[in-house]
mmCIF file of C-alpha atoms in Angstrom:
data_model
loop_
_atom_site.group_PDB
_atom_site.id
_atom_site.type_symbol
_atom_site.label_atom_id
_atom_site.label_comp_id
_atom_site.label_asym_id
_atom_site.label_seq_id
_atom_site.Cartn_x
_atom_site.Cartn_y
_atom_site.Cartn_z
ATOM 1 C CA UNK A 429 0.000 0.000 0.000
ATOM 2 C CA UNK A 430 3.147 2.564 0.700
ATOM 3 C CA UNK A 431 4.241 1.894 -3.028
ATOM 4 C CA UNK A 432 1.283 2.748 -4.394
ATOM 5 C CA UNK A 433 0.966 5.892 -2.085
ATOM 6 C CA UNK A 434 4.174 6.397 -3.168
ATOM 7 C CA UNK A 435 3.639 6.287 -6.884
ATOM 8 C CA UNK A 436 0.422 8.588 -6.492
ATOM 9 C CA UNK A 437 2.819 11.445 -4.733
ATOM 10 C CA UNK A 438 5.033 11.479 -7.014
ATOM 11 C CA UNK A 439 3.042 11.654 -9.969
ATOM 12 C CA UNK A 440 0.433 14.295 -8.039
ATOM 13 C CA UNK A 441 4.072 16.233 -7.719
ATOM 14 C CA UNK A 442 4.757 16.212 -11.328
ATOM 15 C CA UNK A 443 1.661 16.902 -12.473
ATOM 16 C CA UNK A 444 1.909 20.422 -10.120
ATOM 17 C CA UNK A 445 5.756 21.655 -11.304
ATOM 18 C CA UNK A 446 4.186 21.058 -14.864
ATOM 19 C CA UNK A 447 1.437 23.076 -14.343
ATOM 20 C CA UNK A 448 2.638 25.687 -11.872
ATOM 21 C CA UNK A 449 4.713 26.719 -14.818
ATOM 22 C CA UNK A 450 4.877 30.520 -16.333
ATOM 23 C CA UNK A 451 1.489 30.462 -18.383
ATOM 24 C CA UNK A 452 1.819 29.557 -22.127
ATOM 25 C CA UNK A 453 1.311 33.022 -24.198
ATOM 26 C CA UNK A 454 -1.545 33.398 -26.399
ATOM 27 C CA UNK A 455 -0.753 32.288 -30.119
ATOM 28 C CA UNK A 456 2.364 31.251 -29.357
ATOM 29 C CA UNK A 457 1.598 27.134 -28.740
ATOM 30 C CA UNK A 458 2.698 25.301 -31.308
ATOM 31 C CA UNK A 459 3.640 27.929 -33.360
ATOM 32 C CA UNK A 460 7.118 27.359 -35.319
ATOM 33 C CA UNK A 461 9.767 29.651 -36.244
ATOM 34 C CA UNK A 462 11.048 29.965 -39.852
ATOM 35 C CA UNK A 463 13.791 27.523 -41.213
ATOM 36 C CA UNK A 464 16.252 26.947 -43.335
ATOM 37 C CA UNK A 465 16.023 23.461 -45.761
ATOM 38 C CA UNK A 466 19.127 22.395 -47.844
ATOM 39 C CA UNK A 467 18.194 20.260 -50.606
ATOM 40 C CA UNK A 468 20.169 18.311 -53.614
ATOM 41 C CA UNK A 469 20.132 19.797 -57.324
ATOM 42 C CA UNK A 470 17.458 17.495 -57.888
ATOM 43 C CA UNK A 471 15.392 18.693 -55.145
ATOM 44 C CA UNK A 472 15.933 15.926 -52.984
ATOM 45 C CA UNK A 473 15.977 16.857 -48.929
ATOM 46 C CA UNK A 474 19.323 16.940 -46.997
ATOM 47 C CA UNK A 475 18.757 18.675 -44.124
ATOM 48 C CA UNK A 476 16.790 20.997 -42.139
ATOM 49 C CA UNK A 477 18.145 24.036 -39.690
ATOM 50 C CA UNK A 478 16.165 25.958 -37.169
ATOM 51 C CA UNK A 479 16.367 27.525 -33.703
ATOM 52 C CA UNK A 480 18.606 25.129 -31.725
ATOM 53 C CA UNK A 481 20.537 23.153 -34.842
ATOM 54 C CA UNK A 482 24.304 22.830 -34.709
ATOM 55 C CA UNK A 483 25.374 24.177 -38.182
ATOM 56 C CA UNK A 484 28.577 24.707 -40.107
ATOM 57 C CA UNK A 485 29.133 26.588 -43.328
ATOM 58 C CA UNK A 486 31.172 28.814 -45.210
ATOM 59 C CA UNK A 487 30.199 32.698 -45.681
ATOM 60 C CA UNK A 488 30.040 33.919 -49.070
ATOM 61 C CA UNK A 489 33.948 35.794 -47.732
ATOM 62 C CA UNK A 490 35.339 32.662 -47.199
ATOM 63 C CA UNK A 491 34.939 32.324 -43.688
ATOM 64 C CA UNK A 492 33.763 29.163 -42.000
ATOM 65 C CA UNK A 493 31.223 29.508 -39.309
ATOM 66 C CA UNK A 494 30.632 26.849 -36.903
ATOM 67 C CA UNK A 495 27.833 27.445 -34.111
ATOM 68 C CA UNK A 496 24.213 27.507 -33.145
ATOM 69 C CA UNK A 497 21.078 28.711 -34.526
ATOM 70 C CA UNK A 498 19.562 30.880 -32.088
ATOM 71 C CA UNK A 499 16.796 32.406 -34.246
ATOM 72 C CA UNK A 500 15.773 32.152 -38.267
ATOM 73 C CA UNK A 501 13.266 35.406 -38.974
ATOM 74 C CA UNK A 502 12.946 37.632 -41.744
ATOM 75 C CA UNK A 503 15.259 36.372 -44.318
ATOM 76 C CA UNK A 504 18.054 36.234 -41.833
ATOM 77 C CA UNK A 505 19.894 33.781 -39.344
ATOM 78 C CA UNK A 506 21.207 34.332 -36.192
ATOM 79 C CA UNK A 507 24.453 31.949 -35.639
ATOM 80 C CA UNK A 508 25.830 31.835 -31.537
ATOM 81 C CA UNK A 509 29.443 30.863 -31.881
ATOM 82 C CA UNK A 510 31.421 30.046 -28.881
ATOM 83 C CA UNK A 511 34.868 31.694 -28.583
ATOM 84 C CA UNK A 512 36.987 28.879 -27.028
ATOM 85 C CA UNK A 513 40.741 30.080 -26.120
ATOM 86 C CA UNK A 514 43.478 28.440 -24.168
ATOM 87 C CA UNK A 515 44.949 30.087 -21.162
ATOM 88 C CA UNK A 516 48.117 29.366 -18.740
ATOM 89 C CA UNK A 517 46.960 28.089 -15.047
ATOM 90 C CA UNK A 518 48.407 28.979 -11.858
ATOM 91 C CA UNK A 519 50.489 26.098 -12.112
ATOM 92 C CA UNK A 520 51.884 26.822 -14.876
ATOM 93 C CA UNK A 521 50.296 24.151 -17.075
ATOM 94 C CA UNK A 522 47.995 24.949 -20.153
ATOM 95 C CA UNK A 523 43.462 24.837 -20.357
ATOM 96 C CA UNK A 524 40.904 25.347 -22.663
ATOM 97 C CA UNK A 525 37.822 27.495 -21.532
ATOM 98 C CA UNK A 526 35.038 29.375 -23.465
ATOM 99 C CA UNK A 527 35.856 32.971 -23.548
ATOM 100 C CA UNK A 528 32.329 34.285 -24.735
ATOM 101 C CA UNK A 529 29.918 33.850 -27.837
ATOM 102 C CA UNK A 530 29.747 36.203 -30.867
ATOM 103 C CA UNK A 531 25.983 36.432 -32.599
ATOM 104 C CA UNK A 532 26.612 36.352 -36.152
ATOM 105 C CA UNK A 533 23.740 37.869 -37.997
ATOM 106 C CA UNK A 534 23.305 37.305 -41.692
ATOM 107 C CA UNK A 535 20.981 37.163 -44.695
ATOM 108 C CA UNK A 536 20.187 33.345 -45.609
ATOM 109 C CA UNK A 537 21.736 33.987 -49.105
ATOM 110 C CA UNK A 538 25.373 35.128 -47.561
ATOM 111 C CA UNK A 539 25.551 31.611 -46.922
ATOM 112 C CA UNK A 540 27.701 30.279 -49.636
ATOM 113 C CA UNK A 541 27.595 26.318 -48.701
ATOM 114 C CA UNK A 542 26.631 24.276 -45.867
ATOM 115 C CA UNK A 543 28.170 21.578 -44.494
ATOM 116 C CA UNK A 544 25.658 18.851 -43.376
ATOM 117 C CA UNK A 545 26.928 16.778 -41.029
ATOM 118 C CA UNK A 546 27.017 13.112 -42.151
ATOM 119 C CA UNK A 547 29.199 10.421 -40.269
ATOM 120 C CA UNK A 548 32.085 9.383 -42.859
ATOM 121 C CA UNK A 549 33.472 6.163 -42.237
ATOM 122 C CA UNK A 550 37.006 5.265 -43.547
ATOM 123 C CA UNK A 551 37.738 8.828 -44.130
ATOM 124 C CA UNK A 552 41.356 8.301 -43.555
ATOM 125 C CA UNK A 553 41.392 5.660 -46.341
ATOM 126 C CA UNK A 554 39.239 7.530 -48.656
ATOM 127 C CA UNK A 555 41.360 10.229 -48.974
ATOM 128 C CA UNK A 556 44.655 8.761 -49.534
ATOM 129 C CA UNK A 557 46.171 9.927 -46.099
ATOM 130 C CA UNK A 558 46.749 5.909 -44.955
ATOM 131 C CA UNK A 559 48.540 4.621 -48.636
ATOM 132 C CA UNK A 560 50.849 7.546 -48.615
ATOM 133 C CA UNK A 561 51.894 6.858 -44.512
ATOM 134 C CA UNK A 562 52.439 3.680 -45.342
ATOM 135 C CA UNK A 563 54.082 3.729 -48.495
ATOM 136 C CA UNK A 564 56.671 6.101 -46.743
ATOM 137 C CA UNK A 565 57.160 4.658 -43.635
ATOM 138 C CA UNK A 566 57.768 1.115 -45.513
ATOM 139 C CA UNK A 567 60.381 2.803 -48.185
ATOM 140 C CA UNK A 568 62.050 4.636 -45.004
ATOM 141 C CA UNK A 569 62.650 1.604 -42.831
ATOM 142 C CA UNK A 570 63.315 -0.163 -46.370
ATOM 143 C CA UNK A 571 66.926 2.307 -46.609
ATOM 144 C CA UNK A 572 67.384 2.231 -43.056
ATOM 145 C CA UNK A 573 67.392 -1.333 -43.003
ATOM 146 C CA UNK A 574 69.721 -1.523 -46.425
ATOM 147 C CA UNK A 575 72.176 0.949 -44.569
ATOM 148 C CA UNK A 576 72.120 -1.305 -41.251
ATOM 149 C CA UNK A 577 72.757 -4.366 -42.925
ATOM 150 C CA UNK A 578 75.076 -2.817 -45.363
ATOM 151 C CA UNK A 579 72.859 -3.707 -48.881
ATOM 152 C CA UNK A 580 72.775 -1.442 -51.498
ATOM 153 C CA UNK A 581 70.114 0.481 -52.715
ATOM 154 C CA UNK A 582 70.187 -0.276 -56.022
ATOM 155 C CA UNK A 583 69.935 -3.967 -55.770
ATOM 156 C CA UNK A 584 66.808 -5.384 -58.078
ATOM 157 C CA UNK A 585 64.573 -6.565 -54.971
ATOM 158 C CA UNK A 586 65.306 -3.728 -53.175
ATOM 159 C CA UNK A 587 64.371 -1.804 -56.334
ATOM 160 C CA UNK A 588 61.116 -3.774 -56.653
ATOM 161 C CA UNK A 589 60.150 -3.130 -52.993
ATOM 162 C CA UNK A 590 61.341 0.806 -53.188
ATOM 163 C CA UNK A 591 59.369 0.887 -56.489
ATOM 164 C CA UNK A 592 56.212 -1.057 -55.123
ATOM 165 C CA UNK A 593 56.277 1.558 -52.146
ATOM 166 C CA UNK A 594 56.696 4.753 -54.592
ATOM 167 C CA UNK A 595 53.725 3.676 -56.728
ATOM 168 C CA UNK A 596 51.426 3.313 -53.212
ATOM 169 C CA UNK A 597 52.187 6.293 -52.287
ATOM 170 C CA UNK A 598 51.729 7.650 -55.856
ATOM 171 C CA UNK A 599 48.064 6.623 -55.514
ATOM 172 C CA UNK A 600 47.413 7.916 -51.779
ATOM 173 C CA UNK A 601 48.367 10.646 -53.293
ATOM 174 C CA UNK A 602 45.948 10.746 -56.011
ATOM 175 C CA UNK A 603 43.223 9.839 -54.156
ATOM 176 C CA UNK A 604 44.168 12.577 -51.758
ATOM 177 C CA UNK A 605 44.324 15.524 -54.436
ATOM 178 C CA UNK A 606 40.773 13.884 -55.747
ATOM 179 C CA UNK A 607 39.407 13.923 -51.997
ATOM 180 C CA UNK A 608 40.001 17.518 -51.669
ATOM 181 C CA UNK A 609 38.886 18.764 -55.039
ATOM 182 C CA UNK A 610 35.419 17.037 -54.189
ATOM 183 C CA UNK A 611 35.684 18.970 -50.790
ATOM 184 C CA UNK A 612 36.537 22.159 -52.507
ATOM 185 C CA UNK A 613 33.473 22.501 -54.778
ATOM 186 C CA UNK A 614 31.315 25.389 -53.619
ATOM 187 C CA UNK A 615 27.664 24.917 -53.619
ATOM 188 C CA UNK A 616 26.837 21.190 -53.724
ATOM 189 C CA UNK A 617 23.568 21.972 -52.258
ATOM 190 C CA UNK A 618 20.917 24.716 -52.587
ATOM 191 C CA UNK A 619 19.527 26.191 -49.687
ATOM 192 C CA UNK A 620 16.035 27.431 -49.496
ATOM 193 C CA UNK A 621 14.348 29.440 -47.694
ATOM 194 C CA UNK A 622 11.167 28.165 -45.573
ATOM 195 C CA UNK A 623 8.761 30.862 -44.294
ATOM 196 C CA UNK A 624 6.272 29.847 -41.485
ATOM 197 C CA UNK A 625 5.131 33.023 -39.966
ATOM 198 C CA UNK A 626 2.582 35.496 -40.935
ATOM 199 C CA UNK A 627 4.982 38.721 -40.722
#
């Protein structure tokens, strides 16, 4: 019988903080703020951004902005970004704290590209970085060994080993300078406008 008694309290409780609350305004229930909706070429959805969304794109200047939505109204978007800085300590050792925020406000169309944020797996394979560490660090102990034990370089399977290591990192390398043109390319996206209020 406590348990139950119990139970009933603490739900009686809950439903009186969620009640007690500052009273709801007049119009404003359910009532959503504008947004911003990044779509393919083709029209196909990506990605929506409103009041709250982590986002991260590049200005029409260049510069890459990283932060919060705090509002999206009339045309323009109101980004919170967190100044983080590192400071010396008492003790003479080295921390990271948040300084302060800057409010960037803009018009939806300075943003030249967004950056949706999609999980990429393999990254470090995709883009070459991996072949070319590997190539090197094989044809580096390859003449360190050769030295050590006194081999020449220019013997034919030492050749064949330097030249299988040259063309791997040959094709990291490749695959790197393709990575970052597809990185590079401006406006993969379009980015639209979605009005929900009446003003």
């Amino acid at each position: 019988m406590n348990r139950k008694l119990l139970i009933a309290w603490v739900m009686m409780s809950c439903t009186l903080v969620l009640f007690s609350q500052e009273p709801v305004k007049e119009g404003s229930l359910g009532k959503m703020e504008d947004f911003i909706s990044l779509k393919r070429p083709n029209g196909r959805h990506v990605g929506s951004y409103f009041k709250g969304s982590k986002i991260d794109f590049q200005h029409v200047n260049g510069q890459r902005i990283s932060g919060f939505i705090e509002s999206v109204r009339n045309d323009s978007v109101f980004v919170r970004q967190w100044q983080v800085q590192t400071y010396m300590t008492s003790l003479g050792t080295t921390r990271v704290d948040t300084a302060g925020y800057y409010i960037h406000k803009l018009h939806y169309q300075e943003i030249f590209s967004i950056f949706p944020m999609k999980k990429e797996s393999f990254r470090y394979v995709r883009n070459g970085s991996i072949f070319m560490i590997g190539a090197g660090g094989y044809a580096l102990l390859n003449i360190i060994n050769g030295a050590y034990l006194d081999e020449p370089i220019d013997d034919p399977a030492n050749l064949r080993s330097l030249g299988t290591a040259v063309g791997v990192f040959a094709g990291g390398f490749i695959l790197n300078r393709l990575y970052k043109s597809k990185q590079r390319k401006g406006k993969q996206y379009k980015i639209v406008y979605v009005k929900m209020t009446d003003k």
